Short mmCIF file of C-alpha atoms and ligand atoms in Angstrom, two decimals:
data_model
loop_
_atom_site.label_atom_id
_atom_site.label_comp_id
_atom_site.label_asym_id
_atom_site.label_seq_id
_atom_site.Cartn_x
_atom_site.Cartn_y
_atom_site.Cartn_z
CA MET A 20 -4.00 17.18 3.72
CA HIS A 21 -3.76 15.09 6.81
CA THR A 22 -6.63 13.31 8.59
CA PRO A 23 -4.66 11.31 11.20
CA ASP A 24 -7.77 10.32 12.94
CA LEU A 25 -9.02 8.59 10.09
CA MET A 26 -5.82 6.38 9.84
CA GLU A 27 -6.37 5.76 13.32
CA LYS A 28 -9.97 4.61 13.16
CA VAL A 29 -8.98 2.05 10.40
CA ILE A 30 -6.30 0.88 12.15
CA SER A 31 -8.47 0.26 15.17
CA LEU A 32 -11.11 -1.52 12.97
CA CYS A 33 -8.81 -3.56 11.46
CA LYS A 34 -8.00 -4.86 14.82
CA ARG A 35 -11.07 -5.31 16.29
CA ARG A 36 -13.04 -7.02 13.54
CA GLY A 37 -9.79 -9.20 12.25
CA PHE A 38 -8.08 -7.45 9.24
CA VAL A 39 -4.86 -6.90 10.18
CA PHE A 40 -3.09 -7.76 13.29
CA GLN A 41 0.52 -6.84 14.46
CA SER A 42 2.75 -9.51 13.86
CA SER A 43 3.69 -11.69 17.22
CA GLU A 44 1.54 -9.47 19.17
CA ILE A 45 1.59 -11.57 22.29
CA TYR A 46 5.47 -10.94 22.30
CA GLY A 47 5.37 -7.31 22.20
CA GLY A 48 5.15 -7.28 18.32
CA LEU A 49 7.78 -7.26 15.65
CA ASN A 50 8.33 -3.95 13.93
CA GLY A 51 7.14 -3.71 10.06
CA VAL A 52 5.56 -6.94 9.88
CA PHE A 53 1.75 -7.53 10.23
CA ASP A 54 -0.84 -10.58 9.88
CA TYR A 55 -3.70 -10.51 7.68
CA GLY A 56 -6.99 -11.86 10.00
CA PRO A 57 -9.68 -13.76 8.77
CA LEU A 58 -11.25 -10.86 6.76
CA GLY A 59 -7.90 -9.18 6.04
CA VAL A 60 -6.74 -12.31 4.24
CA GLU A 61 -10.15 -12.25 2.10
CA LEU A 62 -9.83 -8.69 1.40
CA LYS A 63 -6.22 -8.97 0.20
CA ARG A 64 -6.84 -12.18 -1.78
CA ASN A 65 -9.72 -10.35 -3.78
CA LEU A 66 -7.37 -7.91 -4.70
CA LYS A 67 -4.86 -10.11 -6.03
CA ASN A 68 -7.30 -12.11 -8.00
CA ALA A 69 -8.64 -8.94 -9.50
CA TRP A 70 -5.69 -7.98 -10.44
CA TRP A 71 -4.56 -11.50 -11.61
CA GLN A 72 -7.99 -11.69 -13.71
CA ALA A 73 -7.80 -8.12 -15.00
CA MET A 74 -3.70 -8.15 -15.92
CA ILE A 75 -3.40 -11.96 -16.90
CA HIS A 76 -6.93 -13.85 -17.52
CA HIS A 77 -8.61 -11.05 -19.53
CA ARG A 78 -5.83 -10.14 -21.57
CA ASP A 79 -4.25 -11.91 -24.50
CA ASP A 80 -0.12 -10.60 -23.91
CA VAL A 81 0.45 -11.44 -20.52
CA VAL A 82 1.36 -14.72 -18.71
CA GLY A 83 1.84 -15.80 -14.95
CA LEU A 84 4.67 -16.69 -13.21
CA ASP A 85 5.71 -17.82 -9.13
CA SER A 86 8.91 -17.74 -8.84
CA GLY A 87 11.07 -18.61 -5.82
CA ILE A 88 11.61 -16.02 -2.84
CA LEU A 89 15.13 -17.23 -3.03
CA MET A 90 17.54 -16.83 -5.75
CA HIS A 91 21.06 -17.31 -6.50
CA SER A 92 23.14 -14.36 -5.05
CA MET A 93 24.19 -13.46 -8.49
CA VAL A 94 20.67 -12.25 -9.58
CA TRP A 95 21.34 -9.44 -7.39
CA LYS A 96 24.80 -8.52 -8.39
CA ALA A 97 23.30 -8.24 -11.84
CA SER A 98 20.61 -6.29 -10.73
CA GLY A 99 22.57 -3.80 -8.78
CA HIS A 100 20.56 -4.67 -5.52
CA ALA A 101 23.85 -6.12 -3.58
CA ASP A 102 25.73 -3.00 -4.21
CA SER A 103 23.36 -0.12 -4.26
CA PHE A 104 20.09 -1.14 -2.84
CA SER A 105 19.92 1.41 -0.05
CA ASP A 106 18.45 4.29 1.79
CA PRO A 107 20.76 6.61 3.71
CA PHE A 108 19.75 6.76 6.93
CA VAL A 109 20.58 8.78 10.29
CA LYS A 110 20.51 7.79 13.85
CA CYS A 111 19.62 10.40 16.60
CA PRO A 112 22.49 10.87 18.96
CA ALA A 113 20.24 11.34 21.64
CA CYS A 114 17.07 9.00 21.52
CA SER A 115 18.63 6.45 18.99
CA ARG A 116 16.02 6.13 16.56
CA HIS A 117 16.60 5.89 12.70
CA PHE A 118 15.41 8.20 10.26
CA ARG A 119 15.81 8.00 6.42
CA LEU A 120 17.66 11.03 5.34
CA ASP A 121 15.23 11.67 2.25
CA LYS A 122 12.08 11.35 5.07
CA VAL A 123 13.44 13.48 7.73
CA PHE A 124 11.58 16.54 6.72
CA GLU A 125 8.29 14.65 6.00
CA GLU A 126 8.24 12.63 9.56
CA ILE A 127 9.11 16.28 11.43
CA GLN A 128 5.98 17.44 9.43
CA THR A 129 4.06 14.74 11.31
CA SER A 130 5.72 14.73 14.65
CA PRO A 131 3.82 15.69 17.81
CA TRP A 132 6.33 18.17 18.55
CA PHE A 133 6.20 20.22 15.39
CA GLN A 134 2.21 19.43 14.95
CA ALA A 135 2.08 21.28 18.60
CA LEU A 136 4.10 24.03 17.12
CA ALA A 137 2.05 24.37 13.87
CA LYS A 138 -1.07 24.72 15.62
CA SER A 139 0.17 27.14 17.89
CA MET A 140 1.43 29.46 15.00
CA GLU A 141 -2.07 29.15 13.24
CA LYS A 142 -3.09 32.38 14.83
CA PRO A 143 -1.24 35.54 14.74
CA GLN A 144 1.49 35.63 17.32
CA ASP A 145 4.17 37.67 18.40
CA ALA A 146 7.69 36.28 17.95
CA GLY A 147 8.05 35.55 21.56
CA PHE A 148 5.66 33.15 21.70
CA LEU A 149 8.60 30.39 20.23
CA LEU A 150 9.96 30.99 23.89
CA ARG A 151 6.75 30.50 25.19
CA TRP A 152 6.23 27.23 23.30
CA ALA A 153 10.09 26.09 24.11
CA LYS A 154 9.27 26.65 28.08
CA GLY A 155 5.91 25.18 28.20
CA PRO A 156 4.86 22.48 25.84
CA GLY A 157 8.38 22.05 23.77
CA LYS A 158 9.66 20.78 26.91
CA SER A 159 8.02 17.76 27.06
CA LEU A 160 7.23 17.37 23.53
CA ALA A 161 10.88 18.11 22.16
CA PRO A 162 13.23 18.07 25.09
CA ASN A 163 16.30 18.03 22.90
CA LEU A 164 15.92 20.64 20.36
CA SER A 165 18.04 23.51 20.91
CA LEU A 166 15.19 25.54 21.02
CA VAL A 167 14.05 24.11 24.01
CA LYS A 168 17.22 23.50 25.76
CA ASP A 169 18.71 26.92 25.05
CA PRO A 170 15.49 29.03 24.38
CA GLU A 171 17.08 32.56 24.35
CA VAL A 172 20.63 31.43 22.58
CA THR A 173 18.57 29.69 20.10
CA PHE A 174 16.01 32.44 19.86
CA SER A 175 18.78 35.04 18.93
CA TYR A 176 20.34 32.95 16.07
CA ILE A 177 16.77 32.92 14.44
CA ALA A 178 17.22 36.44 13.20
CA ASP A 179 14.83 36.59 10.38
CA LEU A 180 12.31 34.58 12.34
CA HIS A 181 9.35 37.19 12.40
CA LEU A 182 9.48 37.06 8.77
CA ALA A 183 8.38 33.51 8.53
CA PHE A 184 5.26 34.48 10.61
CA LYS A 185 4.36 37.42 8.22
CA GLY A 186 4.27 34.79 5.30
CA ALA A 187 7.60 35.63 3.71
CA THR A 188 9.60 32.77 1.84
CA LEU A 189 11.19 31.06 4.53
CA LYS A 190 11.10 27.80 3.87
CA PHE A 191 9.94 24.96 5.72
CA GLU A 192 13.08 23.15 5.83
CA ASP A 193 15.29 26.46 6.87
CA PHE A 194 12.56 27.18 9.42
CA VAL A 195 12.85 23.47 10.98
CA ARG A 196 16.62 23.59 10.88
CA ARG A 197 16.99 27.23 12.69
CA LEU A 198 15.19 25.57 15.60
CA GLY A 199 17.99 22.88 15.98
CA SER A 200 20.63 25.90 15.47
CA ASP A 201 23.70 24.65 17.62
CA ASP A 202 25.80 26.77 19.78
CA ARG A 203 27.78 28.65 17.49
CA GLY A 204 24.48 29.33 15.33
CA ILE A 205 24.78 26.40 12.87
CA ALA A 206 21.69 24.86 11.48
CA HIS A 207 20.60 21.57 11.96
CA THR A 208 17.78 19.29 11.42
CA PRO A 209 16.24 18.26 14.25
CA CYS A 210 15.17 14.85 15.13
CA PRO A 211 11.33 14.55 14.59
CA ASN A 212 11.11 12.15 17.77
CA CYS A 213 13.05 14.07 20.35
CA GLY A 214 14.11 17.23 18.81
CA ALA A 215 18.20 16.58 19.14
CA SER A 216 20.48 17.58 16.27
CA LEU A 217 20.88 14.84 13.69
CA PRO A 218 24.04 14.43 11.75
CA ASP A 219 24.15 16.15 8.39
CA GLU A 220 25.74 12.86 6.98
CA GLY A 221 23.64 9.56 6.26
CA VAL A 222 24.91 6.09 6.40
CA ALA A 223 24.06 3.79 3.76
CA ALA A 224 22.92 0.18 4.56
CA ASN A 225 21.74 -2.46 2.38
CA LEU A 226 17.87 -3.29 2.56
CA MET A 227 17.95 -6.56 1.55
CA LEU A 228 17.73 -9.17 4.36
CA LYS A 229 19.90 -12.35 4.52
CA THR A 230 19.69 -15.91 5.41
CA SER A 231 21.61 -18.95 4.53
CA LEU A 232 21.08 -22.07 2.88
CA GLY A 233 22.50 -25.37 4.01
CA PRO A 234 22.80 -27.24 7.23
CA VAL A 235 26.12 -25.93 8.58
CA GLU A 236 26.27 -22.42 9.56
CA GLU A 237 29.91 -21.85 8.59
CA THR A 238 29.77 -23.41 5.30
CA ALA A 239 26.20 -22.24 4.11
CA GLU A 240 25.79 -20.31 1.32
CA LYS A 241 24.67 -16.64 1.98
CA VAL A 242 21.17 -15.94 -0.09
CA TYR A 243 18.86 -12.74 0.13
CA LEU A 244 15.30 -12.84 0.68
CA ARG A 245 14.13 -11.02 -2.56
CA PRO A 246 13.45 -7.61 -2.33
CA GLU A 247 11.28 -7.64 -5.22
CA THR A 248 9.72 -10.17 -7.21
CA ALA A 249 10.38 -8.30 -10.46
CA GLN A 250 14.11 -10.03 -10.92
CA GLY A 251 12.25 -13.44 -10.59
CA ILE A 252 10.91 -12.78 -14.11
CA PHE A 253 13.74 -11.16 -15.85
CA VAL A 254 15.98 -14.58 -14.98
CA ASN A 255 12.94 -16.69 -16.27
CA PHE A 256 12.44 -14.51 -19.37
CA THR A 257 13.91 -17.19 -21.87
CA ASN A 258 12.35 -19.99 -20.01
CA VAL A 259 8.86 -18.22 -20.78
CA LEU A 260 9.66 -17.58 -23.97
CA ASP A 261 10.84 -20.60 -25.28
CA SER A 262 7.98 -22.59 -23.44
CA THR A 263 5.18 -20.64 -24.50
CA HIS A 264 6.54 -19.40 -28.20
CA ARG A 265 5.48 -15.69 -27.45
CA LYS A 266 5.78 -13.00 -29.60
CA LEU A 267 6.74 -9.24 -28.63
CA PRO A 268 5.14 -7.68 -27.35
CA PHE A 269 4.10 -9.69 -24.40
CA GLY A 270 4.46 -9.52 -20.48
CA ILE A 271 4.89 -11.94 -17.64
CA ALA A 272 3.22 -10.97 -14.23
CA GLN A 273 3.74 -12.44 -10.64
CA THR A 274 2.51 -11.26 -7.50
CA GLY A 275 4.43 -12.28 -4.32
CA LYS A 276 6.44 -11.45 -1.11
CA SER A 277 9.13 -9.49 -0.94
CA PHE A 278 11.44 -8.31 1.93
CA ARG A 279 12.99 -4.83 2.97
CA ASN A 280 15.04 -4.29 6.04
CA GLU A 281 13.31 -0.65 5.79
CA VAL A 282 14.69 2.17 7.90
CA THR A 283 11.28 3.47 9.06
CA THR A 284 8.34 1.63 8.88
CA LYS A 285 5.66 3.77 9.88
CA ASN A 286 2.01 4.21 8.65
CA PHE A 287 0.77 0.58 9.59
CA ILE A 288 0.94 -1.85 6.34
CA PHE A 289 2.30 1.07 4.02
CA ARG A 290 5.71 0.43 4.55
CA SER A 291 6.64 -2.80 6.13
CA ARG A 292 9.45 -5.19 6.19
CA GLU A 293 7.72 -8.26 4.73
CA PHE A 294 5.14 -7.38 1.86
CA GLU A 295 3.51 -8.29 -1.21
CA GLN A 296 4.27 -7.08 -4.49
CA MET A 297 1.79 -7.20 -7.89
CA GLU A 298 4.46 -6.65 -10.83
CA ILE A 299 4.62 -7.16 -14.61
CA GLU A 300 7.63 -6.79 -16.83
CA TYR A 301 6.23 -6.09 -20.29
CA PHE A 302 8.84 -6.59 -23.18
CA CYS A 303 8.65 -5.00 -26.22
CA ARG A 304 10.37 -3.46 -29.11
CA PRO A 305 12.54 -0.61 -28.42
CA GLU A 306 10.67 1.69 -30.70
CA GLN A 307 7.50 0.98 -29.06
CA ALA A 308 8.59 1.47 -25.51
CA GLU A 309 6.91 4.87 -24.73
CA LYS A 310 3.91 3.95 -26.44
CA PHE A 311 3.17 0.90 -23.87
CA TYR A 312 4.60 2.86 -21.32
CA GLN A 313 1.69 5.43 -21.81
CA GLU A 314 -0.65 2.85 -21.84
CA TRP A 315 0.22 0.78 -18.83
CA ILE A 316 0.25 4.02 -16.84
CA GLU A 317 -3.56 4.56 -17.98
CA THR A 318 -4.38 0.72 -17.75
CA ARG A 319 -3.33 0.66 -14.42
CA PHE A 320 -4.73 3.89 -13.18
CA ASN A 321 -8.19 2.73 -14.66
CA TRP A 322 -7.64 -0.25 -12.90
CA TYR A 323 -7.82 1.22 -9.56
CA LEU A 324 -10.82 3.27 -10.53
CA SER A 325 -12.45 0.14 -11.98
CA LEU A 326 -12.48 -1.30 -8.50
CA GLY A 327 -14.13 1.79 -6.78
CA LEU A 328 -11.14 4.08 -5.66
CA ASN A 329 -12.24 7.32 -5.51
CA GLN A 330 -10.96 9.45 -8.26
CA GLU A 331 -10.46 12.48 -6.57
CA LYS A 332 -7.74 10.84 -4.22
CA LEU A 333 -5.89 9.24 -7.08
CA ARG A 334 -3.26 11.00 -9.52
CA HIS A 335 -0.31 10.45 -11.40
CA ARG A 336 3.33 11.93 -10.56
CA MET A 337 5.84 11.72 -13.25
CA HIS A 338 9.65 11.46 -11.87
CA ALA A 339 11.70 14.47 -12.60
CA ASN A 340 14.91 13.24 -14.32
CA ASP A 341 17.19 13.45 -11.42
CA GLU A 342 14.82 10.93 -9.51
CA LEU A 343 15.16 8.61 -12.63
CA ALA A 344 17.91 5.74 -12.29
CA HIS A 345 20.43 6.41 -14.78
CA TYR A 346 19.10 3.49 -17.43
CA ALA A 347 15.49 4.44 -17.17
CA ALA A 348 13.46 6.39 -19.69
CA GLY A 349 10.87 7.56 -17.50
CA CYS A 350 8.62 6.58 -14.48
CA THR A 351 5.23 7.85 -13.12
CA ASP A 352 3.78 7.27 -9.73
CA ILE A 353 0.33 6.58 -9.15
CA GLU A 354 -0.28 7.92 -6.02
CA TYR A 355 -3.23 7.79 -3.29
CA LEU A 356 -4.43 10.49 -0.97
CA PHE A 357 -3.53 8.19 2.30
CA PRO A 358 -4.40 10.07 5.65
CA PHE A 359 -0.95 11.01 5.94
CA GLY A 360 -0.83 12.84 2.55
CA TRP A 361 -0.41 11.51 -1.05
CA SER A 362 2.10 8.70 -1.42
CA GLU A 363 3.15 6.00 -3.76
CA LEU A 364 0.62 3.12 -4.47
CA GLU A 365 2.12 2.04 -7.76
CA GLY A 366 5.06 2.63 -10.15
CA ILE A 367 5.00 2.38 -13.63
CA ALA A 368 8.88 2.29 -15.16
CA ASN A 369 10.08 2.50 -18.73
CA ARG A 370 13.23 0.47 -18.04
CA GLY A 371 14.95 0.31 -21.51
CA ASP A 372 16.88 -2.75 -21.73
CA TYR A 373 18.84 -2.56 -18.75
CA ASP A 374 17.72 -5.98 -16.98
CA LEU A 375 18.24 -8.21 -19.72
CA LYS A 376 21.41 -6.89 -20.81
CA GLN A 377 22.49 -7.00 -17.03
CA HIS A 378 21.72 -10.70 -16.49
CA ALA A 379 22.95 -11.44 -19.98
CA LYS A 380 26.33 -9.77 -18.73
CA PHE A 381 26.59 -11.45 -15.72
CA SER A 382 25.34 -15.29 -16.61
CA GLY A 383 27.15 -15.29 -19.67
CA LYS A 384 23.50 -16.49 -21.57
CA ASP A 385 22.24 -15.13 -24.41
CA LEU A 386 19.21 -13.43 -23.41
CA GLN A 387 18.07 -11.72 -26.55
CA TYR A 388 15.04 -12.15 -28.66
CA GLN A 389 14.76 -13.17 -32.12
CA ASP A 390 12.25 -11.72 -34.42
CA PRO A 391 10.68 -14.75 -35.89
CA VAL A 392 10.47 -13.24 -39.46
CA THR A 393 13.34 -11.03 -39.61
CA ASN A 394 15.69 -13.08 -38.02
CA GLU A 395 16.85 -10.02 -36.45
CA LYS A 396 18.33 -10.15 -32.54
CA PHE A 397 17.88 -7.35 -29.92
CA TYR A 398 17.26 -7.23 -25.95
CA PRO A 399 13.60 -6.13 -25.61
CA HIS A 400 12.79 -3.00 -23.88
CA VAL A 401 10.66 -3.37 -20.77
CA ILE A 402 7.63 -1.33 -19.10
CA GLU A 403 7.30 -2.14 -15.48
CA PRO A 404 4.15 -1.43 -13.44
CA SER A 405 4.76 -2.61 -10.00
CA GLY A 406 2.58 -2.20 -7.14
CA GLY A 407 2.20 -3.39 -3.64
CA CYS A 408 -1.01 -5.41 -2.58
CA ASP A 409 -0.61 -4.47 1.05
CA ARG A 410 -0.73 -0.64 -0.03
CA GLY A 411 -3.49 -1.42 -2.23
CA THR A 412 -4.99 -2.91 0.71
CA LEU A 413 -4.91 0.30 2.88
CA ALA A 414 -5.67 2.40 0.03
CA PHE A 415 -9.07 0.65 -0.23
CA LEU A 416 -9.33 0.04 3.45
CA VAL A 417 -9.27 3.95 4.22
CA ASP A 418 -11.21 4.61 0.80
CA ALA A 419 -13.87 2.32 1.99
CA TYR A 420 -14.27 3.96 5.54
CA HIS A 421 -17.61 5.86 5.91
CA GLU A 422 -19.31 7.05 8.78
CA GLU A 423 -22.93 7.86 8.41
CA VAL A 424 -25.83 9.49 11.05
CA VAL A 425 -28.71 7.29 11.08
CA LYS A 426 -31.68 7.84 13.45
CA ASP A 427 -29.24 9.61 15.70
CA SER A 428 -26.37 6.88 15.91
CA THR A 429 -23.58 6.67 13.90
CA ARG A 430 -22.96 4.03 11.24
CA VAL A 431 -19.61 2.81 10.20
CA VAL A 432 -19.78 1.37 7.07
CA MET A 433 -16.82 -0.25 4.73
CA LYS A 434 -18.22 0.49 1.22
CA PHE A 435 -16.03 -2.07 -0.65
CA HIS A 436 -16.53 -2.45 -4.22
CA PRO A 437 -18.37 -5.92 -4.04
CA LYS A 438 -15.35 -7.76 -5.86
CA LEU A 439 -13.08 -6.67 -2.87
CA ALA A 440 -15.59 -7.16 0.05
CA PRO A 441 -14.25 -9.99 2.21
CA ILE A 442 -17.82 -11.36 2.84
CA LYS A 443 -20.48 -10.75 0.15
CA VAL A 444 -23.72 -12.35 1.88
CA ALA A 445 -24.62 -12.61 5.62
CA VAL A 446 -27.82 -14.84 6.01
CA LEU A 447 -29.38 -13.75 9.30
CA PRO A 448 -32.74 -15.42 11.41
CA LEU A 449 -34.98 -12.63 12.64
CA LEU A 450 -35.90 -14.97 15.76
CA LYS A 451 -33.22 -17.68 16.65
CA LYS A 452 -35.45 -19.47 18.55
CA ASN A 453 -37.70 -20.58 15.62
CA ASP A 454 -36.64 -23.57 14.37
CA GLY A 455 -38.29 -23.14 11.04
CA ILE A 456 -36.79 -19.69 10.50
CA VAL A 457 -33.23 -21.22 11.59
CA ALA A 458 -33.66 -24.34 9.38
CA LEU A 459 -34.48 -22.03 6.30
CA ALA A 460 -31.72 -19.62 7.21
CA LYS A 461 -29.20 -22.61 7.07
CA LYS A 462 -30.34 -24.19 4.30
CA ILE A 463 -30.43 -20.98 2.17
CA LYS A 464 -26.69 -20.16 3.61
CA SER A 465 -25.48 -23.81 2.65
CA GLU A 466 -26.88 -23.34 -1.15
CA LEU A 467 -25.20 -19.66 -1.60
CA GLN A 468 -21.73 -20.74 0.02
CA LYS A 469 -21.62 -23.18 -2.79
CA ASP A 470 -20.06 -20.00 -5.06
CA ILE A 471 -20.64 -16.96 -3.03
CA VAL A 472 -18.84 -16.13 0.36
CA CYS A 473 -21.53 -15.68 3.06
CA VAL A 474 -21.48 -16.22 6.63
CA TYR A 475 -24.60 -16.80 9.07
CA ASP A 476 -25.07 -15.16 11.99
CA ASP A 477 -27.78 -15.47 15.02
CA SER A 478 -25.55 -13.79 18.11
CA ALA A 479 -27.75 -10.79 18.44
CA ALA A 480 -30.85 -8.67 17.62
CA ILE A 481 -31.26 -7.73 13.71
CA GLY A 482 -30.41 -4.13 14.08
CA LYS A 483 -26.84 -5.19 15.84
CA LEU A 484 -26.18 -7.87 13.27
CA TYR A 485 -26.81 -5.29 10.39
CA ARG A 486 -24.26 -2.76 11.82
CA ARG A 487 -21.64 -5.68 12.42
CA GLN A 488 -22.04 -6.45 8.79
CA ASP A 489 -21.88 -2.88 7.77
CA GLU A 490 -18.72 -2.68 9.63
CA VAL A 491 -16.84 -5.18 7.63
CA GLY A 492 -18.32 -4.25 4.37
CA THR A 493 -20.85 -7.15 3.70
CA VAL A 494 -22.44 -6.37 0.49
CA PHE A 495 -25.98 -7.71 1.18
CA CYS A 496 -27.87 -8.88 4.28
CA VAL A 497 -30.30 -11.71 3.63
CA THR A 498 -32.93 -12.01 6.74
CA VAL A 499 -35.19 -14.71 7.07
CA ASP A 500 -38.44 -13.93 9.30
CA VAL A 501 -41.92 -15.63 10.17
CA GLN A 502 -43.25 -14.24 6.96
CA SER A 503 -40.45 -16.20 4.95
CA LEU A 504 -41.99 -19.44 6.08
CA GLU A 505 -45.38 -18.24 4.55
CA ASP A 506 -44.62 -16.71 1.02
CA GLY A 507 -40.92 -18.29 0.42
CA GLN A 508 -39.70 -14.73 0.67
CA VAL A 509 -36.45 -13.44 2.13
CA THR A 510 -35.66 -9.48 3.09
CA VAL A 511 -32.46 -8.44 1.23
CA ARG A 512 -30.72 -5.38 2.59
CA HIS A 513 -28.36 -3.43 0.38
CA ARG A 514 -25.46 -2.25 2.40
CA ASP A 515 -24.65 1.22 0.91
CA THR A 516 -28.39 2.39 0.78
CA MET A 517 -29.60 0.23 3.28
CA LEU A 518 -32.92 -0.27 1.32
CA GLN A 519 -34.55 -3.49 1.72
CA GLU A 520 -36.64 -5.65 -0.89
CA ARG A 521 -38.54 -9.02 -0.85
CA ILE A 522 -36.80 -11.51 -3.00
CA SER A 523 -38.17 -15.00 -3.39
CA VAL A 524 -35.84 -17.99 -2.14
CA GLU A 525 -35.86 -19.36 -5.40
CA ARG A 526 -34.60 -16.32 -7.24
CA LEU A 527 -32.37 -15.16 -4.38
CA HIS A 528 -29.36 -17.13 -5.77
CA GLN A 529 -29.27 -15.60 -9.04
CA TYR A 530 -30.49 -12.34 -8.02
CA LEU A 531 -27.14 -11.91 -5.61
CA LYS A 532 -24.80 -13.19 -8.35
CA GLU A 533 -26.14 -10.50 -10.60
CA ARG A 534 -25.19 -7.96 -8.30
CA LEU A 535 -21.78 -9.25 -7.11
N1 LIG B 609 10.68 -3.52 -9.34
C1 LIG B 609 10.34 -2.47 -9.12
C2 LIG B 609 10.08 -1.94 -7.40
O1 LIG B 609 9.89 -3.14 -6.56
P1 LIG B 609 9.38 -0.26 -5.80
O2 LIG B 609 9.15 1.02 -6.05
O3 LIG B 609 10.65 -0.28 -5.17
O4 LIG B 609 9.66 -0.97 -7.24
C3 LIG B 609 6.92 -1.11 -6.08
O5 LIG B 609 8.39 -1.44 -5.39
C4 LIG B 609 5.95 -1.17 -4.99
O6 LIG B 609 6.07 -2.04 -4.28
C5 LIG B 609 5.60 0.41 -4.25
O7 LIG B 609 4.56 1.26 -5.28
C6 LIG B 609 4.65 -0.51 -3.22
O8 LIG B 609 3.55 -0.47 -3.65
C7 LIG B 609 5.30 -1.56 -2.83
N2 LIG B 609 6.26 -1.79 -1.92
C8 LIG B 609 7.80 -1.06 -1.89
N3 LIG B 609 8.11 -1.38 -0.65
C9 LIG B 609 7.00 -1.35 0.14
C10 LIG B 609 7.09 -1.42 1.85
N4 LIG B 609 8.32 -1.33 2.29
N5 LIG B 609 6.07 -2.09 2.08
C11 LIG B 609 5.10 -2.12 1.44
N6 LIG B 609 4.99 -1.97 0.16
C12 LIG B 609 6.04 -1.75 -0.63
#
């Protein structure tokens, strides 16, 4: 199910209220890079903190790490990234856009020209409607599509087209490729942007971004900006082991920036060129790997649920054998139903002993684990739960977005879990010209802000202030009114239910802390 409207609404809210901005916007923007505004940085930081707390502080078997973004270039030789970290892509000969070969059909499915075509196919049609579409809307939407450029000829190649409309088994891919038949009737995948025939073979380009270290360009050392945080963990395996005296099983976790020269950067912060990951490498005895693999799938799934993500929009997807790396014993994605369809939020991989063995081979160092009781030496196996902060942030943003009709007007409310909400409490004076009310509201705010993220706002009437806070997901609004000056009580308004209750100023701090 695609809900593009929701995506547009969330993107617009993100910009309007300061969650996420396009990078370098005043210069026309930098494709695939985003900046987090005042509220976005709080939301993303809350997400990372929740992860760190649950995965490290609340467990006995995982420790943290913060390794450098730049690493020795041999790291990427050993990991395989230098030689084979690529997504084959195709370039449209007409409009010069690039597309990932493995994602072209997904892109076509959501392209304006195919969406328009699919819409006109919703009602039963005679076969001639394709010609009408080609000579009508197709001209502006997909000017380079064979069907549009040469309708009669292409149409004649679509021999069994009518079968498709009768629900026969013409596959989406086959149908689409027939629309792009060339003048000899050979089918081609059309460009999702302009409809021109794309090359059948993809070109592989390494996804890692390069930079150089050293002041003199010619002699500077070429290094990569890491494409994942995981390798920083593997190369520190013995450092952590020796300094912490850990015994198997144990994990090393880190969050941090990663960089990939992605071919396509669609869907806002879902796939960008600079992003943050939250990764754990969990080391265990080989015979326990399957058990911990299953446990981590469950642990990570439940973590998303614990922060309020809608269970109906979350699912597992086990990788088929032909999707797995040659060394991997299994991989399961946690997928979320984004407005553009089910997509990966996090992957949990059972990686065997590949990574440590590779680094041992390339570095010449002994990276084996020695059992303290039996003295047996071996390479631990690794379970890797690897998630993205930006993808996580996007999932929580779209999941939180709600529109409700209240008294004939629409209230937009971001129902973030209290742990994730960027602002926990807003303190609002009912009358900003009443010195007593303003003084009490400011006093309450300065008391609360010692350990609760809160704001003070007196820039509009109370109804408007509530709506503004709802739109950014503020969990509670505390309103100070004339009566507060007499009875020492304030109104606490709950974001989701809009219920209001009177709470004494003395009890307020405790009351809020218990609910956040
Ligand atoms: N160490 C394993 C690894 O990096 P991955 O599936 O390539 O695996 C893990 O990435 C997670 O990182 C993904 O599930 C996703 O959440 C996030 N991620 C990967 N590429 C991304 C991109 N270009 N933009 C945003 N997030 C990305």
